[in-house]
Amino acid sequence: MTGAPSGLLVVTAVPAEAEAIRAGLPDPATTVLPVGVGPAVAGAATARLLALAEVAGRPYRGVVSAGVAGGFTGRVEVGGMVLGTRAVAADLGAESPEGFIPVDELGMPPELLGGGTSIAADPELLAALYAALPDATLGPVLTVNTVTGTAASTDALRRRHPEAVAEAMEGYGVAVAAMHAALPFVELRTVSNPIGPRDRDAWRIREALAALTTAAKALA
């Protein structure tokens, strides 16, 4: 017997992000769970949650990767909200004397690349969230394994991804899990710090978590 579909699955990296979202969540049908840090663990854990829900006959309607992020200066302010138009695996590829080469430009068979290094957000889910959060900044969100912490690496990311607005560590992995489950995906982030030279004193985690609570109203 197949049960009624569940609501959205919202996954975060850490419990504090999940708690911030639950604090502002108006819809009890929305599931919010922390799944771990980094694209590999986040993707694997999300895939398991989606598979278990499907086997139970209560598949989710869509997947949201949510949490705090670093924002590119001049594109989004600290404390601001971001809705990702694409999840981009920014450091998946190869170095060369001519510069970084994304993995989907290395000549591998397409079937080995899944969705490639850039997975678009579902347009309807993105539009629905943007309608509820009109002050959010739209743009690609980069997924990195190593958080950017120098001026040189920040400049390199800006050159390779001139439209990107933020960076985090889980979105691409979650997007791959959603894509394989044929479910809509979008990334929702609030900015805790500017991307650039590492400066813990400039981080505003509390403000970013408060912004997540405000943003949670859009997840109904």
mmCIF file of C-alpha atoms in Angstrom:
data_model
loop_
_atom_site.group_PDB
_atom_site.id
_atom_site.type_symbol
_atom_site.label_atom_id
_atom_site.label_comp_id
_atom_site.label_asym_id
_atom_site.label_seq_id
_atom_site.Cartn_x
_atom_site.Cartn_y
_atom_site.Cartn_z
ATOM 1 C CA MET A 1 0.000 0.000 0.000
ATOM 2 C CA THR A 2 1.317 3.454 -0.875
ATOM 3 C CA GLY A 3 0.860 6.240 1.651
ATOM 4 C CA ALA A 4 0.337 9.904 0.945
ATOM 5 C CA PRO A 5 3.461 11.813 -0.096
ATOM 6 C CA SER A 6 5.323 13.585 2.679
ATOM 7 C CA GLY A 7 6.189 17.262 2.551
ATOM 8 C CA LEU A 8 9.611 18.737 1.886
ATOM 9 C CA LEU A 9 12.807 17.210 3.208
ATOM 10 C CA VAL A 10 15.091 19.993 4.463
ATOM 11 C CA VAL A 11 18.641 18.895 5.212
ATOM 12 C CA THR A 12 21.302 20.907 7.031
ATOM 13 C CA ALA A 13 24.909 20.205 7.888
ATOM 14 C CA VAL A 14 24.715 20.647 11.669
ATOM 15 C CA PRO A 15 22.025 20.498 14.384
ATOM 16 C CA ALA A 16 22.157 24.249 15.100
ATOM 17 C CA GLU A 17 21.015 24.995 11.542
ATOM 18 C CA ALA A 18 18.194 22.446 11.782
ATOM 19 C CA GLU A 19 17.053 23.900 15.106
ATOM 20 C CA ALA A 20 17.041 27.416 13.654
ATOM 21 C CA ILE A 21 14.810 26.307 10.789
ATOM 22 C CA ARG A 22 12.439 24.349 13.031
ATOM 23 C CA ALA A 23 12.026 27.447 15.196
ATOM 24 C CA GLY A 24 10.379 29.320 12.330
ATOM 25 C CA LEU A 25 8.721 26.446 10.516
ATOM 26 C CA PRO A 26 4.965 26.831 9.981
ATOM 27 C CA ASP A 27 4.364 23.418 8.392
ATOM 28 C CA PRO A 28 4.624 20.251 10.541
ATOM 29 C CA ALA A 29 4.739 18.135 7.361
ATOM 30 C CA THR A 30 8.206 19.512 6.606
ATOM 31 C CA THR A 31 11.015 17.260 7.846
ATOM 32 C CA VAL A 32 14.224 19.006 8.938
ATOM 33 C CA LEU A 33 17.300 16.880 9.653
ATOM 34 C CA PRO A 34 21.055 17.508 10.035
ATOM 35 C CA VAL A 35 22.992 15.132 7.760
ATOM 36 C CA GLY A 36 26.633 16.098 8.247
ATOM 37 C CA VAL A 37 29.332 18.329 6.817
ATOM 38 C CA GLY A 38 30.639 18.081 3.255
ATOM 39 C CA PRO A 39 29.143 16.929 -0.048
ATOM 40 C CA ALA A 40 29.941 13.220 0.347
ATOM 41 C CA VAL A 41 28.316 12.614 3.730
ATOM 42 C CA ALA A 42 25.440 15.006 2.995
ATOM 43 C CA GLY A 43 24.718 13.355 -0.334
ATOM 44 C CA ALA A 44 24.904 9.826 1.063
ATOM 45 C CA ALA A 45 22.722 10.614 4.070
ATOM 46 C CA THR A 46 20.149 12.441 1.945
ATOM 47 C CA ALA A 47 19.993 9.555 -0.527
ATOM 48 C CA ARG A 48 19.334 7.142 2.333
ATOM 49 C CA LEU A 49 16.546 9.309 3.750
ATOM 50 C CA LEU A 50 14.902 9.575 0.333
ATOM 51 C CA ALA A 51 15.174 5.830 -0.273
ATOM 52 C CA LEU A 52 13.695 4.967 3.133
ATOM 53 C CA ALA A 53 10.775 7.340 2.557
ATOM 54 C CA GLU A 54 10.120 5.833 -0.859
ATOM 55 C CA VAL A 55 10.210 2.259 0.469
ATOM 56 C CA ALA A 56 7.780 3.279 3.229
ATOM 57 C CA GLY A 57 5.375 4.580 0.582
ATOM 58 C CA ARG A 58 5.687 8.171 1.755
ATOM 59 C CA PRO A 59 8.090 9.841 -0.691
ATOM 60 C CA TYR A 60 9.071 13.435 -0.152
ATOM 61 C CA ARG A 61 7.811 16.127 -2.522
ATOM 62 C CA GLY A 62 11.155 17.900 -2.795
ATOM 63 C CA VAL A 63 14.546 18.481 -1.162
ATOM 64 C CA VAL A 64 16.055 21.671 0.228
ATOM 65 C CA SER A 65 19.711 21.995 1.236
ATOM 66 C CA ALA A 66 19.745 24.726 3.884
ATOM 67 C CA GLY A 67 22.153 26.359 6.283
ATOM 68 C CA VAL A 68 24.678 29.130 6.673
ATOM 69 C CA ALA A 69 27.231 30.056 4.022
ATOM 70 C CA GLY A 70 29.955 32.451 3.062
ATOM 71 C CA GLY A 71 28.883 35.219 0.705
ATOM 72 C CA PHE A 72 30.832 36.984 -2.021
ATOM 73 C CA THR A 73 31.388 40.626 -1.085
ATOM 74 C CA GLY A 74 29.348 42.960 -3.263
ATOM 75 C CA ARG A 75 26.836 40.254 -4.140
ATOM 76 C CA VAL A 76 25.189 39.474 -0.802
ATOM 77 C CA GLU A 77 25.507 41.038 2.631
ATOM 78 C CA VAL A 78 26.301 39.222 5.873
ATOM 79 C CA GLY A 79 22.944 38.207 7.339
ATOM 80 C CA GLY A 80 21.348 38.130 3.892
ATOM 81 C CA MET A 81 19.444 35.229 2.342
ATOM 82 C CA VAL A 82 20.478 33.348 -0.790
ATOM 83 C CA LEU A 83 18.442 31.082 -3.054
ATOM 84 C CA GLY A 84 20.700 29.005 -5.260
ATOM 85 C CA THR A 85 19.844 28.870 -8.934
ATOM 86 C CA ARG A 86 22.430 26.114 -9.338
ATOM 87 C CA ALA A 87 24.540 23.930 -7.051
ATOM 88 C CA VAL A 88 28.077 23.915 -8.427
ATOM 89 C CA ALA A 89 30.863 21.484 -7.493
ATOM 90 C CA ALA A 90 33.444 24.245 -7.587
ATOM 91 C CA ASP A 91 36.567 22.198 -6.833
ATOM 92 C CA LEU A 92 35.728 18.893 -8.546
ATOM 93 C CA GLY A 93 38.234 18.601 -11.362
ATOM 94 C CA ALA A 94 41.943 18.836 -12.078
ATOM 95 C CA GLU A 95 44.686 21.419 -11.807
ATOM 96 C CA SER A 96 46.754 22.228 -14.887
ATOM 97 C CA PRO A 97 49.431 24.781 -15.841
ATOM 98 C CA GLU A 98 46.662 26.687 -17.628
ATOM 99 C CA GLY A 99 44.389 26.654 -14.575
ATOM 100 C CA PHE A 100 41.581 24.609 -13.072
ATOM 101 C CA ILE A 101 39.695 22.147 -15.328
ATOM 102 C CA PRO A 102 36.188 21.080 -14.225
ATOM 103 C CA VAL A 103 35.709 17.314 -14.184
ATOM 104 C CA ASP A 104 33.090 17.454 -16.946
ATOM 105 C CA GLU A 105 35.709 18.928 -19.288
ATOM 106 C CA LEU A 106 38.198 16.091 -18.769
ATOM 107 C CA GLY A 107 36.814 13.834 -21.495
ATOM 108 C CA MET A 108 35.061 11.338 -19.229
ATOM 109 C CA PRO A 109 31.945 9.514 -20.521
ATOM 110 C CA PRO A 110 28.810 11.523 -19.632
ATOM 111 C CA GLU A 111 27.275 8.570 -17.749
ATOM 112 C CA LEU A 112 30.109 8.785 -15.204
ATOM 113 C CA LEU A 113 29.410 12.413 -14.423
ATOM 114 C CA GLY A 114 25.827 12.183 -13.185
ATOM 115 C CA GLY A 115 24.435 15.672 -13.454
ATOM 116 C CA GLY A 116 27.797 17.226 -14.275
ATOM 117 C CA THR A 117 29.461 19.733 -11.990
ATOM 118 C CA SER A 118 26.474 22.097 -12.018
ATOM 119 C CA ILE A 119 22.922 21.065 -11.145
ATOM 120 C CA ALA A 120 20.099 23.541 -11.674
ATOM 121 C CA ALA A 121 17.514 24.205 -8.994
ATOM 122 C CA ASP A 122 13.969 23.149 -9.777
ATOM 123 C CA PRO A 123 12.398 26.255 -11.373
ATOM 124 C CA GLU A 124 8.976 25.863 -9.733
ATOM 125 C CA LEU A 125 10.360 25.254 -6.247
ATOM 126 C CA LEU A 126 12.815 28.117 -6.681
ATOM 127 C CA ALA A 127 10.044 30.456 -7.844
ATOM 128 C CA ALA A 128 7.801 29.491 -4.919
ATOM 129 C CA LEU A 129 10.524 30.187 -2.376
ATOM 130 C CA TYR A 130 11.521 33.454 -4.046
ATOM 131 C CA ALA A 131 7.902 34.605 -3.999
ATOM 132 C CA ALA A 132 7.900 34.092 -0.230
ATOM 133 C CA LEU A 133 11.425 35.551 0.206
ATOM 134 C CA PRO A 134 11.626 38.435 -2.284
ATOM 135 C CA ASP A 135 14.626 39.971 -0.499
ATOM 136 C CA ALA A 136 16.742 36.883 -1.136
ATOM 137 C CA THR A 137 19.656 37.064 -3.567
ATOM 138 C CA LEU A 138 19.454 34.660 -6.511
ATOM 139 C CA GLY A 139 22.528 33.046 -8.025
ATOM 140 C CA PRO A 140 24.702 29.942 -8.163
ATOM 141 C CA VAL A 141 25.945 28.579 -4.839
ATOM 142 C CA LEU A 142 29.345 26.901 -4.927
ATOM 143 C CA THR A 143 29.955 23.633 -3.090
ATOM 144 C CA VAL A 144 33.539 23.337 -1.851
ATOM 145 C CA ASN A 145 35.461 20.728 0.116
ATOM 146 C CA THR A 146 37.826 23.368 1.472
ATOM 147 C CA VAL A 147 36.331 26.660 2.628
ATOM 148 C CA THR A 148 37.943 29.618 0.896
ATOM 149 C CA GLY A 149 40.295 31.477 3.212
ATOM 150 C CA THR A 150 42.717 33.615 1.187
ATOM 151 C CA ALA A 151 42.458 36.555 -1.168
ATOM 152 C CA ALA A 152 44.107 34.534 -3.963
ATOM 153 C CA SER A 153 41.654 31.640 -3.752
ATOM 154 C CA THR A 154 38.733 34.077 -3.532
ATOM 155 C CA ASP A 155 39.878 35.828 -6.705
ATOM 156 C CA ALA A 156 40.294 32.477 -8.453
ATOM 157 C CA LEU A 157 36.733 31.455 -7.559
ATOM 158 C CA ARG A 158 35.383 34.806 -8.748
ATOM 159 C CA ARG A 159 37.104 34.373 -12.108
ATOM 160 C CA ARG A 160 35.869 30.803 -12.599
ATOM 161 C CA HIS A 161 32.348 31.507 -11.341
ATOM 162 C CA PRO A 162 31.584 35.179 -11.992
ATOM 163 C CA GLU A 163 27.845 34.806 -11.227
ATOM 164 C CA ALA A 164 28.218 32.870 -7.959
ATOM 165 C CA VAL A 165 26.827 34.530 -4.837
ATOM 166 C CA ALA A 166 27.883 32.191 -2.020
ATOM 167 C CA GLU A 167 29.807 29.067 -1.062
ATOM 168 C CA ALA A 168 28.953 26.200 1.282
ATOM 169 C CA MET A 169 29.916 22.533 1.629
ATOM 170 C CA GLU A 170 26.835 20.378 1.034
ATOM 171 C CA GLY A 171 24.552 21.659 -1.729
ATOM 172 C CA TYR A 172 25.970 19.735 -4.683
ATOM 173 C CA GLY A 173 25.928 16.428 -2.818
ATOM 174 C CA VAL A 174 22.304 16.943 -1.783
ATOM 175 C CA ALA A 175 21.418 17.992 -5.334
ATOM 176 C CA VAL A 176 22.860 14.749 -6.735
ATOM 177 C CA ALA A 177 20.798 12.709 -4.246
ATOM 178 C CA ALA A 178 17.632 14.596 -5.201
ATOM 179 C CA MET A 179 18.371 14.231 -8.918
ATOM 180 C CA HIS A 180 18.766 10.461 -8.631
ATOM 181 C CA ALA A 181 15.451 10.310 -6.771
ATOM 182 C CA ALA A 182 13.824 12.466 -9.493
ATOM 183 C CA LEU A 183 12.801 15.078 -6.918
ATOM 184 C CA PRO A 184 12.842 18.895 -7.086
ATOM 185 C CA PHE A 185 15.847 20.499 -5.378
ATOM 186 C CA VAL A 186 16.812 23.964 -4.251
ATOM 187 C CA GLU A 187 19.439 25.453 -1.929
ATOM 188 C CA LEU A 188 18.592 28.033 0.744
ATOM 189 C CA ARG A 189 21.434 29.771 2.561
ATOM 190 C CA THR A 190 21.931 32.679 4.934
ATOM 191 C CA VAL A 191 25.287 34.427 4.999
ATOM 192 C CA SER A 192 27.433 34.313 8.131
ATOM 193 C CA ASN A 193 30.654 35.752 6.736
ATOM 194 C CA PRO A 194 32.231 37.305 3.650
ATOM 195 C CA ILE A 195 34.287 34.953 1.482
ATOM 196 C CA GLY A 196 37.943 35.935 1.704
ATOM 197 C CA PRO A 197 40.888 35.811 4.105
ATOM 198 C CA ARG A 198 39.880 33.692 7.102
ATOM 199 C CA ASP A 199 38.784 35.927 9.991
ATOM 200 C CA ARG A 200 36.692 34.252 12.684
ATOM 201 C CA ASP A 201 36.016 37.615 14.320
ATOM 202 C CA ALA A 202 34.084 38.660 11.213
ATOM 203 C CA TRP A 203 31.739 35.667 11.332
ATOM 204 C CA ARG A 204 28.158 36.385 12.376
ATOM 205 C CA ILE A 205 26.813 32.883 12.996
ATOM 206 C CA ARG A 206 24.090 34.032 15.385
ATOM 207 C CA GLU A 207 22.736 36.545 12.869
ATOM 208 C CA ALA A 208 22.821 33.943 10.078
ATOM 209 C CA LEU A 209 20.942 31.414 12.213
ATOM 210 C CA ALA A 210 18.335 34.044 13.074
ATOM 211 C CA ALA A 211 17.938 34.717 9.352
ATOM 212 C CA LEU A 212 17.388 30.980 8.810
ATOM 213 C CA THR A 213 14.527 31.081 11.307
ATOM 214 C CA THR A 214 13.000 33.978 9.365
ATOM 215 C CA ALA A 215 13.496 32.169 6.057
ATOM 216 C CA ALA A 216 11.794 29.019 7.365
ATOM 217 C CA LYS A 217 8.380 30.626 6.810
ATOM 218 C CA ALA A 218 8.898 30.006 3.077
ATOM 219 C CA LEU A 219 9.095 26.246 3.571
ATOM 220 C CA ALA A 220 5.376 25.771 4.191
#
